[in-house]
Coordinates of C-alpha atoms in Angstrom, one line a residue:
Chain U
M124 CA -51.6 -30.9 50.9
K125 CA -49.8 -29.3 53.8
K126 CA -50.0 -32.5 55.8
I127 CA -48.5 -34.5 53.0
V128 CA -45.6 -32.1 52.7
F129 CA -45.0 -32.3 56.4
F130 CA -45.2 -36.1 56.3
F131 CA -42.5 -36.2 53.8
F132 CA -40.2 -33.5 55.1
V133 CA -40.0 -34.1 58.8
P134 CA -38.4 -37.5 58.6
L135 CA -35.9 -36.1 56.1
L136 CA -35.0 -33.3 58.4
L137 CA -34.7 -35.6 61.4
A138 CA -32.6 -38.1 59.5
G139 CA -30.3 -35.4 58.2
C140 CA -29.4 -34.3 61.8
S141 CA -28.4 -37.5 63.3
G142 CA -25.1 -39.4 63.2
N143 CA -22.2 -37.1 63.9
D144 CA -19.8 -40.0 64.7
K145 CA -17.4 -41.0 62.0
T146 CA -17.2 -44.7 61.1
I147 CA -13.6 -45.5 60.5
E148 CA -12.5 -48.9 59.6
V149 CA -8.9 -50.2 59.0
Y150 CA -8.0 -53.5 57.5
D151 CA -4.4 -54.5 58.0
V152 CA -3.0 -58.0 57.5
L153 CA -0.1 -57.2 59.9
D154 CA -2.5 -55.7 62.4
D155 CA -0.2 -52.8 63.4
A156 CA -1.8 -50.8 66.1
E157 CA 0.3 -47.8 65.4
K158 CA -0.9 -47.6 61.8
R159 CA -4.5 -47.8 63.0
V160 CA -4.1 -44.8 65.3
E161 CA -2.4 -42.8 62.5
V162 CA -5.1 -43.5 60.0
R163 CA -7.8 -42.6 62.5
E164 CA -6.1 -39.3 63.3
I165 CA -5.9 -38.3 59.7
L166 CA -9.5 -39.2 58.9
D167 CA -10.8 -37.7 62.1
S168 CA -9.2 -34.4 61.4
N169 CA -11.0 -34.1 58.1
E170 CA -14.2 -32.2 58.6
D171 CA -15.7 -32.9 55.2
I172 CA -16.1 -36.7 55.4
Y173 CA -18.4 -38.9 57.5
S174 CA -16.9 -42.3 56.9
G175 CA -13.7 -43.8 55.8
T176 CA -12.1 -47.2 55.2
A177 CA -8.4 -47.9 54.9
I178 CA -6.9 -51.1 53.6
F179 CA -3.3 -52.0 53.9
V180 CA -2.1 -54.9 51.9
N181 CA 1.6 -55.5 51.0
N182 CA 2.7 -52.2 49.5
D183 CA -0.7 -50.9 48.7
L184 CA -2.8 -48.5 50.8
L185 CA -6.3 -47.9 49.6
V186 CA -8.4 -45.3 51.5
A187 CA -12.0 -45.0 50.5
V188 CA -13.9 -42.1 52.1
Q189 CA -17.4 -40.7 51.7
A190 CA -18.0 -37.0 51.6
K191 CA -20.8 -35.5 53.8
P192 CA -24.1 -34.8 52.1
W193 CA -24.0 -31.5 50.2
L194 CA -20.2 -31.6 50.2
D195 CA -20.0 -33.9 47.1
Y196 CA -18.7 -31.1 45.1
K197 CA -15.6 -31.0 47.3
K198 CA -14.6 -34.6 46.5
G199 CA -11.6 -33.6 44.4
K200 CA -10.3 -31.3 47.1
I201 CA -10.9 -33.9 49.8
E202 CA -9.0 -36.6 47.8
K203 CA -6.1 -34.3 47.1
E204 CA -5.7 -33.2 50.7
L205 CA -6.0 -36.7 52.1
T206 CA -3.6 -38.1 49.5
N207 CA -1.0 -35.6 50.6
Q208 CA -1.4 -36.4 54.2
F209 CA -1.3 -40.2 53.7
E210 CA 1.6 -40.0 51.4
E211 CA 3.5 -38.1 54.0
Q212 CA 2.7 -40.5 56.8
F213 CA 3.0 -43.7 54.8
S214 CA 5.6 -42.9 52.3
Q215 CA 6.6 -46.6 51.9
F216 CA 3.1 -47.4 50.6
D217 CA 1.5 -46.8 47.2
V218 CA -1.4 -44.7 48.3
L219 CA -4.7 -44.2 46.6
V220 CA -7.4 -42.1 48.3
S221 CA -10.8 -42.0 46.7
A222 CA -14.2 -40.6 47.5
D223 CA -15.9 -42.8 45.0
Y224 CA -18.8 -44.9 46.2
K225 CA -17.7 -47.9 44.2
L226 CA -14.4 -48.1 46.0
Y227 CA -16.0 -47.4 49.4
W228 CA -18.5 -50.2 48.9
E229 CA -15.9 -52.7 47.8
A230 CA -13.5 -51.7 50.5
N231 CA -16.1 -52.3 53.1
K232 CA -16.8 -55.8 51.7
L233 CA -13.0 -56.6 52.0
L234 CA -13.0 -55.8 55.7
N235 CA -14.2 -59.3 56.5
E236 CA -12.1 -61.1 54.0
E237 CA -9.6 -63.6 55.5
D238 CA -7.6 -64.4 52.4
S239 CA -5.0 -61.7 52.0
K240 CA -4.3 -62.8 48.4
K241 CA -7.8 -62.0 47.4
V242 CA -7.7 -58.6 49.1
E243 CA -4.5 -57.8 47.2
D244 CA -6.0 -58.7 43.9
Q245 CA -9.2 -56.8 44.6
V246 CA -7.2 -53.7 45.7
K247 CA -5.2 -53.9 42.4
K248 CA -8.4 -54.2 40.5
L249 CA -10.0 -51.2 42.3
K250 CA -7.0 -49.1 41.6
E251 CA -7.3 -49.9 37.9
L252 CA -11.0 -49.1 37.9
E253 CA -10.4 -45.7 39.5
K254 CA -8.1 -44.8 36.6
E255 CA -10.8 -45.7 34.1
E256 CA -12.4 -42.6 32.6
T257 CA -15.0 -43.9 30.2
Chain R
M45 CA -63.7 -3.0 20.6
Q46 CA -60.0 -2.1 20.7
Q47 CA -57.2 -4.5 20.9
E48 CA -56.2 -3.3 24.4
Q49 CA -59.7 -3.7 25.7
Y50 CA -60.0 -7.2 24.2
K51 CA -56.7 -8.3 25.7
N52 CA -58.0 -7.2 29.1
L53 CA -61.2 -9.0 28.7
E54 CA -59.5 -12.2 27.5
Q55 CA -57.1 -12.1 30.4
Q56 CA -60.0 -11.7 32.9
V57 CA -61.9 -14.7 31.5
T58 CA -59.0 -17.0 30.9
P59 CA -58.3 -19.1 34.0
P60 CA -54.9 -18.2 35.4
T61 CA -52.0 -20.7 35.1
P62 CA -51.5 -22.4 38.5
Y63 CA -47.8 -21.8 38.6
L64 CA -47.3 -22.9 42.2
K65 CA -49.2 -26.2 41.7
N66 CA -47.4 -26.8 38.5
A67 CA -44.0 -26.2 40.2
L68 CA -44.8 -28.5 43.0
K69 CA -45.9 -31.3 40.7
A70 CA -42.8 -30.8 38.6
F71 CA -40.6 -30.9 41.7
F72 CA -42.0 -34.1 43.0
V73 CA -42.2 -36.0 39.7
G74 CA -38.8 -34.7 38.6
G75 CA -37.5 -35.7 42.0
I76 CA -39.0 -39.2 41.7
I77 CA -37.4 -39.7 38.2
C78 CA -34.0 -38.6 39.5
T79 CA -34.4 -40.9 42.5
I80 CA -35.0 -43.8 40.1
G81 CA -32.0 -42.7 38.2
H82 CA -29.9 -42.7 41.3
A83 CA -31.2 -46.1 42.3
I84 CA -30.0 -47.3 38.9
T85 CA -26.6 -45.7 39.5
Y86 CA -26.2 -47.6 42.7
F87 CA -27.3 -50.8 41.1
Y88 CA -24.6 -50.5 38.4
I89 CA -22.0 -49.5 41.0
I90 CA -22.8 -52.3 43.4
F91 CA -23.4 -55.2 40.9
F92 CA -21.1 -54.2 38.1
D93 CA -17.6 -52.7 37.8
F94 CA -18.6 -49.1 37.4
T95 CA -17.2 -46.2 39.5
E96 CA -18.9 -42.9 40.0
N97 CA -16.9 -41.6 37.0
T98 CA -18.0 -44.2 34.6
V99 CA -21.5 -45.1 35.8
G100 CA -23.2 -42.1 34.0
N101 CA -23.3 -43.8 30.6
P102 CA -25.1 -47.0 31.5
T103 CA -27.5 -45.1 33.8
V104 CA -28.4 -42.6 31.1
S105 CA -28.9 -45.5 28.6
T106 CA -31.2 -47.3 31.0
M107 CA -33.2 -44.2 31.7
I108 CA -33.6 -43.4 28.0
F109 CA -34.6 -47.0 27.4
L110 CA -37.3 -46.7 30.1
S111 CA -38.4 -43.4 28.6
M112 CA -38.6 -45.1 25.2
L113 CA -40.9 -47.8 26.5
L114 CA -43.2 -45.2 28.2
T115 CA -43.2 -43.1 25.0
G116 CA -44.0 -46.1 22.8
F117 CA -46.9 -47.1 25.0
G118 CA -48.3 -43.6 25.0
L119 CA -47.8 -43.1 28.8
Y120 CA -45.1 -40.3 28.6
T121 CA -47.6 -37.8 27.2
K122 CA -49.8 -38.4 30.2
L123 CA -46.9 -38.1 32.6
G124 CA -45.9 -34.9 30.8
Q125 CA -49.3 -33.4 31.0
F126 CA -49.3 -34.0 34.7
A127 CA -45.7 -33.1 35.6
G128 CA -44.7 -30.5 33.0
A129 CA -41.1 -29.6 33.4
G130 CA -40.7 -32.4 36.0
S131 CA -40.7 -35.0 33.2
A132 CA -39.3 -32.8 30.5
V133 CA -36.1 -31.6 32.1
P134 CA -34.5 -35.0 33.1
V135 CA -32.8 -37.0 30.4
T136 CA -36.0 -39.0 30.0
G137 CA -37.6 -35.9 28.6
F138 CA -34.8 -35.6 26.1
G139 CA -35.3 -39.2 25.1
N140 CA -39.0 -38.7 24.8
A141 CA -38.5 -35.7 22.5
V142 CA -36.2 -37.8 20.2
I143 CA -38.3 -40.9 20.3
S144 CA -41.7 -39.2 19.7
A145 CA -40.3 -37.5 16.7
A146 CA -39.0 -40.8 15.3
I147 CA -42.3 -42.5 15.8
E148 CA -44.1 -39.6 14.2
H149 CA -42.1 -39.5 11.1
R150 CA -41.9 -43.3 10.6
T151 CA -44.5 -43.1 7.8
E152 CA -42.1 -41.0 5.6
G153 CA -39.5 -43.7 5.6
I154 CA -36.4 -44.5 7.5
V155 CA -34.0 -42.1 5.9
L156 CA -36.0 -39.0 5.1
G157 CA -38.6 -39.5 7.8
V158 CA -36.9 -40.9 10.9
G159 CA -33.4 -39.8 10.0
G160 CA -34.3 -36.4 8.9
N161 CA -36.7 -35.6 11.7
I162 CA -35.5 -37.5 14.7
F163 CA -33.8 -34.4 16.2
K164 CA -36.6 -32.0 15.2
L165 CA -37.2 -31.1 18.8
A166 CA -34.0 -32.3 20.5
G167 CA -31.7 -30.7 17.9
S168 CA -31.8 -27.3 19.4
V169 CA -31.0 -28.8 22.8
I170 CA -27.9 -30.5 21.3
L171 CA -26.8 -27.4 19.4
F172 CA -27.1 -25.0 22.3
G173 CA -25.7 -27.6 24.8
V174 CA -22.6 -28.0 22.8
A175 CA -22.3 -24.3 22.1
S176 CA -22.7 -23.3 25.7
A177 CA -20.3 -26.0 26.8
F178 CA -17.7 -24.5 24.5
F179 CA -18.1 -21.0 25.9
I180 CA -18.1 -22.2 29.5
S181 CA -14.8 -24.0 28.9
L182 CA -13.4 -21.0 27.1
I183 CA -14.2 -18.8 30.1
K184 CA -12.6 -21.4 32.4
L185 CA -9.5 -21.6 30.2
I186 CA -9.1 -17.8 30.4
L187 CA -9.6 -17.8 34.2
V188 CA -7.0 -20.6 34.6
T189 CA -4.6 -18.9 32.3
I190 CA -4.7 -15.6 34.2
G191 CA -4.5 -17.6 37.4
V192 CA -7.8 -16.9 39.1
V193 CA -8.9 -20.6 39.4
Q194 CA -7.3 -24.0 38.8
W195 CA -8.5 -26.8 36.7
Chain F
M205 CA -71.2 -10.0 3.9
V206 CA -74.7 -11.4 4.3
I207 CA -76.2 -13.6 1.6
V208 CA -79.9 -14.3 1.5
F209 CA -80.8 -17.5 -0.4
Q210 CA -84.1 -16.9 -2.2
S211 CA -84.4 -20.5 -3.3
K212 CA -83.6 -21.9 0.2
P213 CA -81.4 -24.8 -0.7
S214 CA -82.1 -27.8 1.5
I215 CA -79.8 -30.3 3.3
L216 CA -81.1 -33.6 1.9
A217 CA -78.7 -35.9 3.7
N218 CA -76.1 -35.8 6.3
A219 CA -73.3 -38.1 7.5
V220 CA -70.8 -38.1 10.3
V221 CA -67.9 -40.5 10.6
A222 CA -65.7 -40.4 13.7
G223 CA -62.7 -42.0 15.2
P224 CA -62.5 -44.3 18.2
L225 CA -61.8 -41.6 20.8
E226 CA -65.0 -39.8 19.7
K227 CA -67.0 -42.5 21.5
K228 CA -66.4 -40.3 24.5
S229 CA -68.3 -37.5 22.8
V230 CA -71.6 -36.5 24.1
F231 CA -72.8 -36.4 20.5
Y232 CA -71.7 -40.0 19.9
S233 CA -75.2 -41.4 19.5
Y234 CA -75.8 -39.1 16.6
F235 CA -72.8 -40.2 14.5
D236 CA -73.4 -42.6 11.6
S237 CA -70.3 -44.6 12.0
V238 CA -67.4 -44.9 14.4
V239 CA -64.2 -46.7 13.4
E240 CA -62.1 -48.6 15.9
D241 CA -58.8 -47.9 14.2
E242 CA -57.6 -44.3 14.1
R243 CA -55.9 -44.9 10.8
W244 CA -59.0 -46.6 9.2
N245 CA -56.7 -49.6 8.7
Q246 CA -54.5 -47.6 6.3
K247 CA -50.7 -47.3 6.4
T248 CA -50.6 -43.6 7.4
N249 CA -52.7 -41.2 9.3
E250 CA -53.2 -39.1 6.2
Q251 CA -54.5 -42.1 4.2
G252 CA -56.8 -42.8 7.1
H253 CA -57.9 -39.2 7.1
S254 CA -58.8 -39.5 3.4
K255 CA -60.6 -42.8 3.9
M256 CA -62.7 -41.2 6.6
I257 CA -63.9 -38.5 4.1
I258 CA -64.7 -41.1 1.5
E259 CA -66.7 -43.1 4.0
A260 CA -68.7 -40.1 5.0
C261 CA -69.5 -39.4 1.4
E262 CA -70.5 -43.0 0.7
I263 CA -72.9 -42.9 3.6
I264 CA -74.4 -39.7 2.1
T265 CA -75.0 -41.1 -1.3
K266 CA -76.4 -44.3 0.2
K267 CA -78.8 -42.3 2.4
A268 CA -80.0 -40.1 -0.5
N269 CA -80.2 -43.2 -2.7
I270 CA -78.1 -41.7 -5.5
N271 CA -74.7 -42.5 -6.8
N272 CA -71.5 -40.4 -7.3
L273 CA -72.4 -39.6 -10.9
D274 CA -75.6 -37.8 -9.7
V275 CA -73.5 -35.5 -7.5
D276 CA -72.4 -32.3 -9.3
Y277 CA -69.9 -30.9 -6.8
F278 CA -67.8 -32.0 -4.0
L279 CA -66.7 -29.2 -1.7
S280 CA -64.4 -30.2 1.1
G281 CA -61.5 -29.0 3.2
D282 CA -59.2 -30.1 6.0
L283 CA -56.2 -28.9 7.9
V284 CA -53.4 -31.0 6.4
N285 CA -50.9 -29.2 4.1
Q286 CA -52.4 -28.5 0.7
M287 CA -55.5 -30.5 1.9
T288 CA -54.3 -33.7 0.5
P289 CA -56.8 -35.9 2.3
S290 CA -59.7 -34.0 0.6
N291 CA -57.9 -34.0 -2.7
F292 CA -57.2 -37.8 -2.5
A293 CA -60.8 -38.4 -1.4
A294 CA -62.0 -36.4 -4.4
R295 CA -59.8 -38.6 -6.7
E296 CA -61.6 -41.7 -5.4
L297 CA -65.0 -40.1 -5.5
A298 CA -64.6 -38.7 -9.1
I299 CA -66.9 -35.8 -8.5
S300 CA -66.1 -32.2 -9.6
F301 CA -64.2 -30.9 -6.7
I302 CA -63.4 -27.5 -5.1
G303 CA -61.0 -27.6 -2.2
L304 CA -61.7 -25.0 0.4
F305 CA -59.6 -23.7 3.2
S306 CA -61.2 -21.7 6.0
A307 CA -59.4 -23.7 8.7
C308 CA -62.0 -25.0 11.1
A309 CA -64.7 -22.9 9.5
T310 CA -64.6 -25.0 6.3
S311 CA -67.6 -27.0 7.5
V312 CA -69.7 -23.9 7.1
S313 CA -68.0 -22.1 4.2
S314 CA -68.4 -25.3 2.1
V315 CA -72.1 -25.3 2.7
I316 CA -72.3 -21.6 1.8
I317 CA -70.6 -22.2 -1.6
S318 CA -72.7 -25.3 -2.3
S319 CA -75.8 -23.3 -1.5
L320 CA -74.8 -20.6 -3.9
L321 CA -74.1 -23.2 -6.6
T322 CA -77.6 -24.7 -5.9
E323 CA -79.2 -21.3 -6.0
L324 CA -77.5 -20.5 -9.3
G325 CA -79.0 -23.7 -10.7
A326 CA -75.5 -25.0 -11.4
S327 CA -75.8 -27.9 -9.0
Q328 CA -78.5 -30.5 -8.5
Y329 CA -76.7 -32.2 -5.6
A330 CA -73.5 -31.0 -3.9
I331 CA -71.7 -32.7 -1.1
A332 CA -70.1 -30.2 1.3
G333 CA -68.3 -30.6 4.6
A334 CA -65.0 -30.8 6.3
A335 CA -62.9 -33.3 8.3
S336 CA -60.0 -33.5 10.6
Q337 CA -57.9 -36.4 12.0
H338 CA -56.2 -35.9 15.3
N339 CA -52.8 -37.4 14.6
A340 CA -52.5 -35.9 11.1
I341 CA -53.4 -32.4 12.3
E342 CA -51.5 -32.3 15.6
R343 CA -48.2 -33.3 14.0
Q344 CA -48.7 -30.5 11.5
F345 CA -49.5 -27.7 13.9
R346 CA -47.9 -28.8 17.2
Y347 CA -45.5 -31.4 18.6
P348 CA -45.3 -35.1 17.8
I349 CA -48.2 -37.0 19.2
E350 CA -46.1 -38.9 21.8
Y351 CA -44.2 -35.8 23.0
G352 CA -44.8 -35.2 26.7
G353 CA -45.1 -31.5 26.8
K354 CA -47.6 -29.9 29.2
K355 CA -50.5 -28.2 27.5
P356 CA -52.3 -25.3 29.3
A357 CA -56.0 -25.5 30.3
T358 CA -56.9 -23.4 27.3
A359 CA -55.5 -25.9 24.8
Q360 CA -58.0 -27.9 22.7
W361 CA -58.0 -31.5 21.4
T362 CA -58.3 -31.9 17.6
A363 CA -61.2 -34.2 17.0
T364 CA -61.1 -37.1 14.6
A365 CA -64.3 -36.7 12.6
A366 CA -65.7 -36.0 9.1
G367 CA -69.0 -34.4 8.7
Y368 CA -70.7 -34.0 5.3
V369 CA -74.1 -32.9 4.0
L370 CA -75.8 -33.2 0.7
V371 CA -77.1 -29.8 -0.5
G372 CA -79.9 -29.8 -3.1
K373 CA -82.9 -27.8 -4.2
H374 CA -85.5 -26.7 -1.6
N375 CA -87.5 -29.5 -0.1
P376 CA -89.8 -28.5 2.8
E377 CA -89.2 -31.9 4.5
Y378 CA -85.6 -31.0 5.1
P379 CA -83.7 -28.2 6.9
S380 CA -83.0 -25.3 4.6
V381 CA -80.2 -22.8 4.3
V382 CA -81.9 -19.4 4.3
A383 CA -79.1 -17.0 4.8
A384 CA -75.3 -17.0 5.3
T385 CA -72.6 -14.6 6.4
V386 CA -69.2 -14.8 5.0
G387 CA -67.0 -13.5 7.8
K388 CA -64.1 -11.0 7.7
V389 CA -60.7 -11.9 9.0
V390 CA -60.3 -10.5 12.5
D391 CA -57.0 -10.3 14.3
Y392 CA -56.7 -8.9 17.8
G393 CA -53.0 -9.7 18.0
D394 CA -53.2 -13.1 19.8
T395 CA -50.1 -15.2 19.3
N396 CA -50.7 -18.2 21.6
P397 CA -51.4 -21.3 19.5
F398 CA -52.5 -23.0 22.7
H399 CA -55.3 -20.5 23.2
M400 CA -57.2 -20.6 19.9
G401 CA -60.5 -19.9 21.6
G402 CA -59.2 -16.5 22.7
A403 CA -58.0 -15.7 19.2
M404 CA -61.2 -16.8 17.5
A405 CA -63.9 -15.4 19.8
P406 CA -63.7 -11.9 18.3
A407 CA -64.2 -13.3 14.8
A408 CA -67.3 -15.2 16.0
F409 CA -68.6 -12.0 17.7
D410 CA -68.0 -10.0 14.6
T411 CA -69.8 -12.5 12.3
I412 CA -72.8 -13.2 14.5
K413 CA -73.3 -9.5 15.2
A414 CA -73.1 -8.7 11.4
H415 CA -75.5 -11.4 10.6
L416 CA -78.1 -10.4 13.2
K417 CA -77.8 -6.8 12.2
K418 CA -78.2 -7.3 8.5
R419 CA -81.0 -9.8 9.0
N420 CA -82.7 -7.5 11.5
Q421 CA -82.9 -10.3 14.1
K422 CA -82.3 -10.7 17.8
F423 CA -80.9 -13.6 19.8
Q424 CA -84.5 -14.8 20.7
D425 CA -85.3 -15.3 17.0
Y426 CA -83.1 -18.4 17.2
D427 CA -83.5 -21.6 19.1
L428 CA -79.8 -21.9 19.1
I429 CA -76.7 -20.0 18.1
M430 CA -73.8 -22.4 17.9
T431 CA -70.2 -21.6 17.4
G432 CA -67.7 -24.1 16.1
D433 CA -64.7 -24.8 18.2
L434 CA -64.1 -21.9 20.6
G435 CA -63.7 -24.3 23.5
K436 CA -64.8 -23.7 27.1
V437 CA -62.6 -20.7 27.6
G438 CA -63.3 -19.2 24.1
L439 CA -67.1 -19.6 24.7
K440 CA -66.8 -17.7 28.0
I441 CA -64.9 -14.9 26.3
L442 CA -67.6 -14.7 23.6
Q443 CA -70.4 -14.7 26.1
T444 CA -68.6 -11.9 28.0
M445 CA -68.3 -9.9 24.8
F446 CA -72.0 -10.2 24.1
A447 CA -72.9 -9.4 27.7
Q448 CA -70.8 -6.2 27.4
S449 CA -72.7 -5.3 24.2
G450 CA -76.0 -5.5 26.0
I451 CA -77.2 -9.0 25.5
K452 CA -79.2 -10.3 28.5
P453 CA -78.1 -13.3 30.5
E454 CA -81.1 -15.4 29.5
E455 CA -80.5 -14.7 25.9
L456 CA -76.9 -15.8 26.3
Q457 CA -78.2 -19.2 27.2
L458 CA -78.9 -19.6 23.5
L459 CA -75.2 -19.3 22.7
R460 CA -73.5 -22.7 22.7
D461 CA -70.2 -24.0 21.3
A462 CA -69.7 -27.4 19.6
G463 CA -66.1 -27.7 20.7
A464 CA -66.9 -26.9 24.4
E465 CA -69.6 -29.6 24.5
F466 CA -68.0 -32.2 22.3
Y467 CA -66.2 -34.2 24.9
G468 CA -68.5 -33.3 27.8
E469 CA -66.7 -32.5 31.1
D470 CA -63.8 -34.8 30.5
E471 CA -60.7 -32.9 31.7
A472 CA -58.3 -34.9 29.7
F473 CA -59.4 -32.9 26.7
L474 CA -58.7 -29.6 28.5
A475 CA -60.8 -26.8 27.0
G476 CA -62.7 -29.1 24.6
A477 CA -62.5 -30.2 21.0
S478 CA -61.3 -28.3 17.9
G479 CA -60.6 -29.0 14.3
A480 CA -62.6 -28.8 11.1
G481 CA -64.2 -32.1 12.0
C482 CA -65.4 -30.9 15.4
S483 CA -68.0 -28.4 14.1
A484 CA -68.8 -30.5 11.1
A485 CA -69.6 -33.5 13.3
V486 CA -71.9 -31.7 15.6
Y487 CA -73.6 -29.5 13.0
F488 CA -74.2 -32.3 10.5
S489 CA -75.4 -34.9 13.0
Y490 CA -77.0 -33.5 16.2
I491 CA -78.1 -30.1 14.8
I492 CA -79.6 -31.5 11.5
Q493 CA -81.4 -34.2 13.4
Q494 CA -82.8 -31.8 15.9
L495 CA -84.0 -29.6 13.1
K496 CA -85.6 -32.6 11.4
T497 CA -87.5 -33.6 14.5
G498 CA -88.7 -30.1 14.9
R499 CA -87.1 -29.4 18.2
F500 CA -85.2 -26.5 16.6
K501 CA -87.0 -24.2 14.1
R502 CA -84.2 -21.8 13.4
V503 CA -80.5 -22.1 14.2
L504 CA -77.4 -20.0 13.5
L505 CA -74.3 -22.1 13.0
C506 CA -71.1 -20.0 13.2
A507 CA -68.0 -22.0 12.6
T508 CA -64.7 -20.3 13.5
G509 CA -61.3 -20.9 12.0
A510 CA -57.8 -19.8 13.0
L511 CA -55.9 -19.0 9.9
L512 CA -52.4 -19.8 11.0
S513 CA -49.6 -22.1 9.9
P514 CA -46.8 -23.5 12.0
L515 CA -44.5 -21.3 10.0
S516 CA -46.4 -18.1 10.6
F517 CA -46.5 -18.4 14.3
Q518 CA -42.8 -19.3 14.5
Q519 CA -42.1 -16.2 12.6
G520 CA -44.0 -14.3 15.3
E521 CA -47.1 -13.4 13.3
S522 CA -50.3 -13.1 15.2
I523 CA -53.2 -15.5 14.6
P524 CA -55.8 -14.1 12.1
C525 CA -59.2 -15.7 12.5
T526 CA -62.4 -15.9 10.6
A527 CA -65.9 -17.1 11.2
H528 CA -68.6 -18.0 8.7
A529 CA -72.3 -18.4 9.6
I530 CA -75.3 -20.2 8.1
E531 CA -78.9 -19.8 9.1
L532 CA -80.9 -23.0 8.9
T533 CA -84.6 -23.2 9.3
M534 CA -87.1 -26.0 9.4
E535 CA -90.6 -25.4 8.2

């Protein structure tokens, strides 16, 4: 019995300890280096997330982040803080920050998308989805 | 023999309940059920247009559907005997309580049998769930009003 | 209260019908008939329960080569509310009927009453016995069948079986009822419906002790003393009680329990079998047969019953229990 418990727990413990680096991705049609740095700075300064993806398209900015394990309960707070920071920095954009896995998953899929029209449609759709409550 | 004396004797002879073993079984089986639930959550998020806010409903329906199949084929009782609280506490256990009562009372007809008895076991869960939700939100409302916490 | 039967009524025929799961019983080979369908091909469990009783009675009349008109009394009981399976079976059989309720001890109490009727000369032939059907009883006393609740190791499994005997005037070729004890209702304050053995053991102790004392007998006077459905844990408790009252270990070997042995060592049935049909099935197949072959000369059958209802234990009442005993001999 003890061996079995060990067998299951050790990999979990080891897996939980690795990977302190944040993966931050930015998609920008205009490929503005300055924006990239600014986004990186904001996301890097937040201690509660381990990954984030920002998508700039036309007037929209979608930032999808993932809270660290055990910090899921802080999601609302994280979203609020980041929204304030991003809105301050990118006041010309319509900003949406979300810690929802759905938005994160879709945002990451968009990173390799060439067609900016498609990206725009998808971002609009995701913003709609986020508002959905039921 | 006195009642006290007999109680002592009975306790000595009756094998003790293996609480630790039961708790471990419940932990693992409950954990597995919840993992399956989480896999279903991700399935709906990735392949359908559900967000974390909205994915709860389809996930719960799917889990209850699975629980219904297991109950109907007589497997949930076996799972329950092994896992105890591990299979009773997740939503599948709630589904099992409702469905088993429905199957049981089918012979008394749809309206009086199934309709009247389907919540025989689960009814108290619903009642006290709703009642406690009311009181918790009342407490929160008071705390928000006096400014201790925010919504 | 001990009754001594001067006329020694005999058990002229016996029949046990059981459900599909009872094939796992160690007594399976002694049963007269086993049905593949739990509901006896009826619409409801309760109808199946009734059908099972009718079938057992039909086997009895066939074995004794008589018909229903020759039978004077039908004494039966079961655990369903108001004993409808027995009542409905009596409707089909058209025999004068007395419904009895001593919970799982009905198998013996019905034999006691029919022996009294025979002794009185009021009855030529009387059919006595009890039955239980797992699904019909479980739904009544516990949770729905398919509900996945965990049962403790002390819980018992209600057996699906009907055991009946034909009691008639003394015939030396058949086992005879020589004495009986009608038990008191004993309550040591147990409230756990998943530990019936613990609640019922004191009743069995009380009845067996009273019987032996009044009859001036010892354990060794019997080839076997068998309780009804105490289960594995209940039997252990009863053995401990007797051991504390000065019965030697080798004598305790004579004490067995039908419920504890019914399903053998199969752990799926936890502490063993229970239900009115459990003791009836073992007493009226295995025991009668062993008496007939002469392996047993004198046995004491002490069926125990827990006299609770789902209502009473929800209202926090403790579980009163009774035990009735009959002494059977073979000349």
